[in-house]
Structures are given as C-alpha cells and as structure tokens.
C-alpha cells in the first residue's frame, strides 16, 4: 500500500485516478507521497518515508526544494494546468484597469435608493469613462504556458503585442501567434507598451524586477499587471509611481499590507487559478 497525504483539498477527479494500491487518507507522517496546493511546507518536518511531493499548481515556492534535494525527495508541479484560468483573469484585469467598471458598480450600489437613479446615471457616468484596449500595446514578459495564452488572446482582441522571454521553449514558440513581436531586450517593452504583464518565476534574478529604474523607462500612465508572484514588484517603488501618476493602474493578485493601501492599485484575493476547471486540471495532472 502506498500512502498519500493531501495537505490541501485536492479535486476528487484527481484522487479517483489512484488505484486500490494507494491510500489517499494517509497522515503526513506516514505518507510516501504528498499532494499540495498552497500549504507552506518550509517549516514542516519531512518524514524518512517521503518519496515525492506533487504541487497541484504552477510554482514550487511553498516547498523546501533544498531540503528535498538533500533527502532525495522528488518534487514536481503541474505546468499549464491552470494556464487558461490565469489567462482569463489577466484579460479581465486589463479591462478593469481600462474601464472603471468597479467604480461604476460601486456608484450604482451607493445610489440604489435614488428614485431618479436613471437620470443621475447620465450625469455621473463620465467619472467612470475609460479607454479601449484595442490598438494598444501590450508587453508580455515571460512566454511560458500562461504568457503565450495571454499574448495570443490579446492579439485576438486587436492589441499590438510584444513578447519577451530569453528562455522561451520550442513548444511555446510554436504555439505563439506569428503576430506577436518577439523582443530581445526587455527595456524595449518598458519603453513601448501601454500595458505590461509579468509571467516569470520568482527567482533571485526576477525579484523586484519592476522597480523605480524599470518604471522610469515606461510610458506615462502605463498599466502594470502582476499575476505571477508578489515579489516581482517592488512595493515602495510602485506606491511612488502610482502617487505621481507614472503608473495609472497596478493590478495584482497578491494582497499584502503595503499594496492593499495603495491608491490606484486594484488588488484581487489570489483568484488567478481559482476555478473549478483549473483545480480539476491540476489535480488530474498531479495524480498522473
């Protein structure tokens, strides 16, 4: 019998793939394999029984890779399984950043008791007017499973798309629309684009890559989207850029005490991969 522990809720369609040789109700201490989504494992005591850790998601930053390497524990993730869910949210985020739909909806809720709301609407709506994304320039930094889908979707919406990824895979390149302009220097994206979305892993080389130096190269009023990792953006520098208008909107999926208090930031509660389809895709890939 092979013992499997689920540190988080794993979709039933994935667990059903295990044969009777697997016990998916095992404790963490007795498990040979662990399925995990967001649980932080760095401070957990790893058992001598443990052979493999499957992350039902894209990153592995919640898993102590060095410790696992020392112990010979195999770690893997589920690349691409949640890519469509994140892509759809990035597109939604661009629209929310361009058209003040949230502000408009709040105005309607605040004025719901006004019997003349229809008339008042015609006067109030100009405060929520925005711009269309068609014809605008989008820079996609990182052309992995998510980045390439975002780039292709933006092309379909009529945007001019610039893509940057020095390590783009052959598969990703084949899947990328021929209309995406491949950029060899990320500074060209900073200089040219009205919208910039980041889709790179959290590494020493990418930590704080969106900072005062890179922001200084950008167009005035740029919109920056971060649905990859919170540490890719320097919060203090972003706060300054929002305050002085250099960045018109910062949309992120990673709440923290700094970003939730930034005027001009649109902060979502880490919903990128939170769809029923995404969780099922990740569970199935992890189990297989």
Coordinates of C-alpha atoms in Angstrom, one line a residue:
X1 CA 0.0 0.0 0.0
X2 CA 1.3 3.4 -1.0
X3 CA 0.3 6.2 1.5
X4 CA -0.7 9.6 0.0
X5 CA -1.4 12.7 2.1
X6 CA -3.3 15.7 0.8
X7 CA -2.1 18.9 2.6
X8 CA -4.9 20.8 0.8
X9 CA -8.2 19.9 -0.7
X10 CA -7.5 18.1 -4.0
X11 CA -10.3 17.7 -6.5
X12 CA -12.0 14.3 -6.4
X13 CA -11.5 13.7 -10.1
X14 CA -7.7 13.6 -9.4
X15 CA -7.9 11.3 -6.4
X16 CA -10.2 8.9 -8.2
X17 CA -7.3 8.1 -10.6
X18 CA -5.4 6.3 -7.8
X19 CA -5.9 2.5 -7.7
X20 CA -6.7 0.4 -4.7
X21 CA -2.9 0.2 -4.1
X22 CA -3.0 3.8 -2.9
X23 CA -4.3 5.1 0.5
X24 CA -5.2 8.7 0.0
X25 CA -6.3 9.2 3.6
X26 CA -2.8 8.8 5.0
X27 CA -1.3 11.1 7.6
X28 CA 1.6 13.4 6.6
X29 CA 4.0 11.5 8.8
X30 CA 3.2 8.1 7.2
X31 CA 3.0 9.3 3.6
X32 CA 5.3 8.3 0.7
X33 CA 3.7 10.9 -1.5
X34 CA 2.2 14.3 -0.7
X35 CA -0.3 16.4 -2.8
X36 CA -0.2 20.1 -2.0
X37 CA -1.6 23.3 -3.4
X38 CA -0.9 26.4 -1.2
X39 CA 0.2 24.9 2.1
X40 CA 3.6 26.2 3.3
X41 CA 6.0 23.3 3.8
X42 CA 9.2 25.0 4.7
X43 CA 8.8 24.6 8.4
X44 CA 7.4 21.1 8.2
X45 CA 9.4 18.1 9.4
X46 CA 9.8 15.8 6.4
X47 CA 9.5 12.1 7.1
X48 CA 12.0 9.5 6.1
X49 CA 9.1 7.8 4.3
X50 CA 8.5 10.7 1.9
X51 CA 9.5 10.0 -1.7
X52 CA 7.6 12.6 -3.8
X53 CA 5.8 15.9 -3.5
X54 CA 3.3 16.9 -6.2
X55 CA 2.3 20.6 -6.3
X56 CA -1.1 21.0 -7.9
X57 CA -0.2 24.3 -9.4
X58 CA 2.4 26.2 -11.3
X59 CA 5.1 27.2 -8.8
X60 CA 7.0 25.3 -6.1
X61 CA 8.0 28.3 -3.9
X62 CA 6.0 26.8 -1.0
X63 CA 8.1 23.7 -1.0
X64 CA 11.6 23.5 0.6
X65 CA 13.5 22.4 -2.6
X66 CA 17.0 22.4 -1.0
X67 CA 15.8 20.1 1.8
X68 CA 14.0 17.8 -0.6
X69 CA 17.1 17.6 -2.8
X70 CA 19.2 16.6 0.2
X71 CA 16.7 13.9 1.2
X72 CA 16.2 12.6 -2.4
X73 CA 12.6 13.6 -2.5
X74 CA 11.2 14.2 -6.0
X75 CA 9.3 17.4 -6.4
X76 CA 7.2 18.3 -9.4
X77 CA 4.4 20.7 -10.3
X78 CA 1.6 20.8 -12.9
X79 CA 2.7 23.3 -15.6
X80 CA 0.0 24.6 -17.8
X81 CA -2.9 23.0 -15.9
X82 CA -4.1 26.4 -14.6
X83 CA -2.9 28.5 -17.5
X84 CA -6.3 29.2 -19.1
X85 CA -7.8 30.3 -15.8
X86 CA -5.0 32.8 -15.2
X87 CA -5.1 34.0 -18.8
X88 CA -8.8 34.8 -18.5
X89 CA -8.2 36.8 -15.3
X90 CA -5.4 38.8 -16.9
X91 CA -7.6 39.8 -19.8
X92 CA -10.4 40.7 -17.3
X93 CA -7.8 42.7 -15.3
X94 CA -6.8 44.7 -18.3
X95 CA -10.4 45.6 -19.0
X96 CA -11.0 46.5 -15.3
X97 CA -7.9 48.7 -15.4
X98 CA -9.1 50.4 -18.6
X99 CA -12.8 50.9 -17.8
X100 CA -13.7 51.8 -14.3
X101 CA -16.4 49.1 -14.1
X102 CA -15.7 48.6 -10.4
X103 CA -16.1 52.2 -9.5
X104 CA -19.2 52.5 -11.6
X105 CA -20.7 49.4 -10.0
X106 CA -20.0 50.9 -6.5
X107 CA -21.7 54.2 -7.5
X108 CA -24.8 52.3 -8.5
X109 CA -24.8 50.4 -5.2
X110 CA -24.3 53.6 -3.3
X111 CA -27.2 55.3 -5.1
X112 CA -29.5 52.3 -5.2
X113 CA -32.2 54.1 -3.2
X114 CA -32.4 57.1 -5.5
X115 CA -35.7 57.1 -7.3
X116 CA -34.1 59.2 -10.1
X117 CA -31.1 57.0 -10.5
X118 CA -31.6 56.6 -14.3
X119 CA -31.4 60.4 -14.7
X120 CA -28.5 60.7 -12.2
X121 CA -26.6 58.0 -14.1
X122 CA -26.3 60.1 -17.2
X123 CA -24.6 62.8 -15.2
X124 CA -22.4 60.5 -13.1
X125 CA -21.1 58.1 -15.7
X126 CA -18.5 60.4 -17.1
X127 CA -16.5 59.9 -13.9
X128 CA -16.1 56.3 -14.8
X129 CA -15.3 56.6 -18.5
X130 CA -12.2 54.8 -19.7
X131 CA -10.4 53.7 -22.8
X132 CA -10.5 50.6 -25.1
X133 CA -7.7 48.1 -25.2
X134 CA -7.9 47.6 -28.9
X135 CA -5.0 49.1 -30.7
X136 CA -3.0 49.5 -27.5
X137 CA 0.5 47.9 -27.0
X138 CA 0.8 45.1 -24.5
X139 CA 4.1 43.8 -23.3
X140 CA 4.2 40.2 -22.1
X141 CA 7.3 39.4 -20.0
X142 CA 7.6 35.6 -19.9
X143 CA 6.1 33.4 -22.6
X144 CA 5.5 30.2 -20.8
X145 CA 2.2 28.4 -20.5
X146 CA 0.3 31.5 -19.3
X147 CA 2.2 34.2 -21.1
X148 CA 1.7 32.7 -24.5
X149 CA -2.0 32.3 -23.9
X150 CA -2.3 36.0 -22.8
X151 CA -0.3 37.1 -25.8
X152 CA -2.5 35.2 -28.2
X153 CA -5.7 36.3 -26.6
X154 CA -4.6 39.9 -26.7
X155 CA -3.8 39.6 -30.4
X156 CA -7.4 38.3 -30.9
X157 CA -8.7 41.4 -29.1
X158 CA -6.8 43.7 -31.5
X159 CA -3.9 44.7 -29.4
X160 CA -0.3 45.1 -30.6
X161 CA 1.6 42.5 -28.6
X162 CA 5.3 42.5 -27.7
X163 CA 6.7 39.3 -26.1
X164 CA 10.0 38.9 -24.1
X165 CA 11.4 35.6 -22.9
X166 CA 15.1 34.8 -23.2
X167 CA 14.4 31.1 -22.4
X168 CA 11.3 30.6 -24.5
X169 CA 10.8 26.9 -25.2
X170 CA 10.4 25.5 -28.7
X171 CA 6.8 24.3 -27.8
X172 CA 5.9 27.8 -26.6
X173 CA 7.4 29.4 -29.7
X174 CA 5.3 27.1 -31.9
X175 CA 2.1 27.9 -30.0
X176 CA 2.7 31.7 -30.1
X177 CA 0.9 33.8 -32.7
X178 CA 3.1 34.9 -35.5
X179 CA 1.7 38.4 -34.9
X180 CA 3.4 38.7 -31.5
X181 CA 6.5 40.8 -31.9
X182 CA 9.4 39.0 -30.2
X183 CA 11.6 41.4 -28.2
X184 CA 15.2 40.6 -27.3
X185 CA 15.7 43.4 -24.8
X186 CA 13.1 43.8 -22.0
X187 CA 13.8 47.5 -21.9
X188 CA 12.0 47.9 -25.3
X189 CA 8.8 46.6 -23.6
X190 CA 9.2 49.1 -20.8
X191 CA 9.6 51.9 -23.3
X192 CA 7.0 51.0 -25.9
X193 CA 4.0 49.4 -24.1
X194 CA 0.8 50.9 -22.6
X195 CA 0.2 47.7 -20.7
X196 CA 2.8 45.4 -19.2
X197 CA 2.0 41.9 -17.7
X198 CA 4.6 39.8 -16.0
X199 CA 4.6 36.0 -16.2
X200 CA 8.0 34.8 -14.8
X201 CA 9.0 32.6 -11.9
X202 CA 10.2 34.1 -8.6
X203 CA 14.0 33.9 -8.8
X204 CA 16.8 36.0 -7.4
X205 CA 17.2 37.4 -10.9
X206 CA 13.5 38.4 -11.1
X207 CA 12.8 39.6 -7.6
X208 CA 11.9 43.3 -7.7
X209 CA 12.3 43.5 -11.5
X210 CA 9.5 46.1 -11.6
X211 CA 11.2 48.9 -9.7
X212 CA 11.9 52.6 -9.9
X213 CA 14.6 52.0 -12.6
X214 CA 12.4 49.9 -14.9
X215 CA 9.3 52.1 -14.2
X216 CA 11.3 55.2 -15.2
X217 CA 11.7 53.8 -18.7
X218 CA 7.9 53.3 -19.1
X219 CA 5.3 55.4 -20.7
X220 CA 3.4 57.8 -18.5
X221 CA 0.1 56.3 -17.4
X222 CA 1.3 52.7 -18.0
X223 CA -0.8 49.9 -16.6
X224 CA 1.1 47.1 -14.9
X225 CA -0.4 43.6 -14.2
X226 CA 1.1 41.1 -11.8
X227 CA -0.5 37.6 -11.7
X228 CA 2.8 35.7 -11.3
X229 CA 4.4 36.4 -7.9
X230 CA 4.2 39.3 -5.5
X231 CA 7.9 39.7 -5.0
X232 CA 8.4 40.6 -8.7
X233 CA 7.3 44.1 -8.0
X234 CA 9.0 46.5 -5.5
X235 CA 6.0 47.7 -3.5
X236 CA 7.6 51.0 -2.3
X237 CA 8.6 52.0 -5.9
X238 CA 5.1 51.0 -7.2
X239 CA 3.5 53.2 -4.5
X240 CA 5.6 56.2 -5.6
X241 CA 4.8 55.6 -9.3
X242 CA 1.1 55.4 -8.6
X243 CA 1.2 58.5 -6.4
X244 CA 3.0 60.6 -9.1
X245 CA 0.9 59.2 -12.0
X246 CA 3.7 57.4 -13.8
X247 CA 1.7 54.2 -13.4
X248 CA -2.1 54.8 -13.8
X249 CA -3.1 51.4 -12.5
X250 CA -1.4 48.4 -10.8
X251 CA -3.5 45.2 -10.8
X252 CA -2.2 42.4 -8.7
X253 CA -3.5 39.1 -7.4
X254 CA -1.3 39.2 -4.2
X255 CA -2.7 41.2 -1.3
X256 CA -0.2 42.4 1.4
X257 CA -0.3 45.2 3.9
X258 CA 1.5 47.6 1.5
X259 CA -0.3 47.0 -1.7
X260 CA -3.9 47.0 -0.3
X261 CA -3.4 50.6 0.8
X262 CA -2.1 51.9 -2.4
X263 CA -4.4 54.4 -4.2
X264 CA -4.6 53.3 -7.8
X265 CA -3.9 49.6 -7.1
X266 CA -6.6 47.1 -7.9
X267 CA -5.9 44.1 -5.6
X268 CA -7.6 40.7 -6.1
X269 CA -7.5 37.9 -3.5
X270 CA -5.2 35.4 -5.4
X271 CA -8.0 34.2 -7.7
X272 CA -5.9 33.5 -10.8
X273 CA -6.2 29.7 -10.7
X274 CA -9.3 29.6 -8.5
X275 CA -11.7 28.0 -11.0
X276 CA -13.3 24.6 -10.8
X277 CA -11.8 23.6 -14.1
X278 CA -8.3 24.7 -13.1
X279 CA -8.3 22.9 -9.8
X280 CA -9.5 19.7 -11.6
X281 CA -6.8 20.0 -14.3
X282 CA -4.1 20.4 -11.6
X283 CA -5.4 17.5 -9.5
X284 CA -5.5 15.2 -12.6
X285 CA -2.0 16.1 -13.7
X286 CA -0.6 15.8 -10.2
X287 CA -2.1 12.4 -9.7
X288 CA -1.0 11.1 -13.0

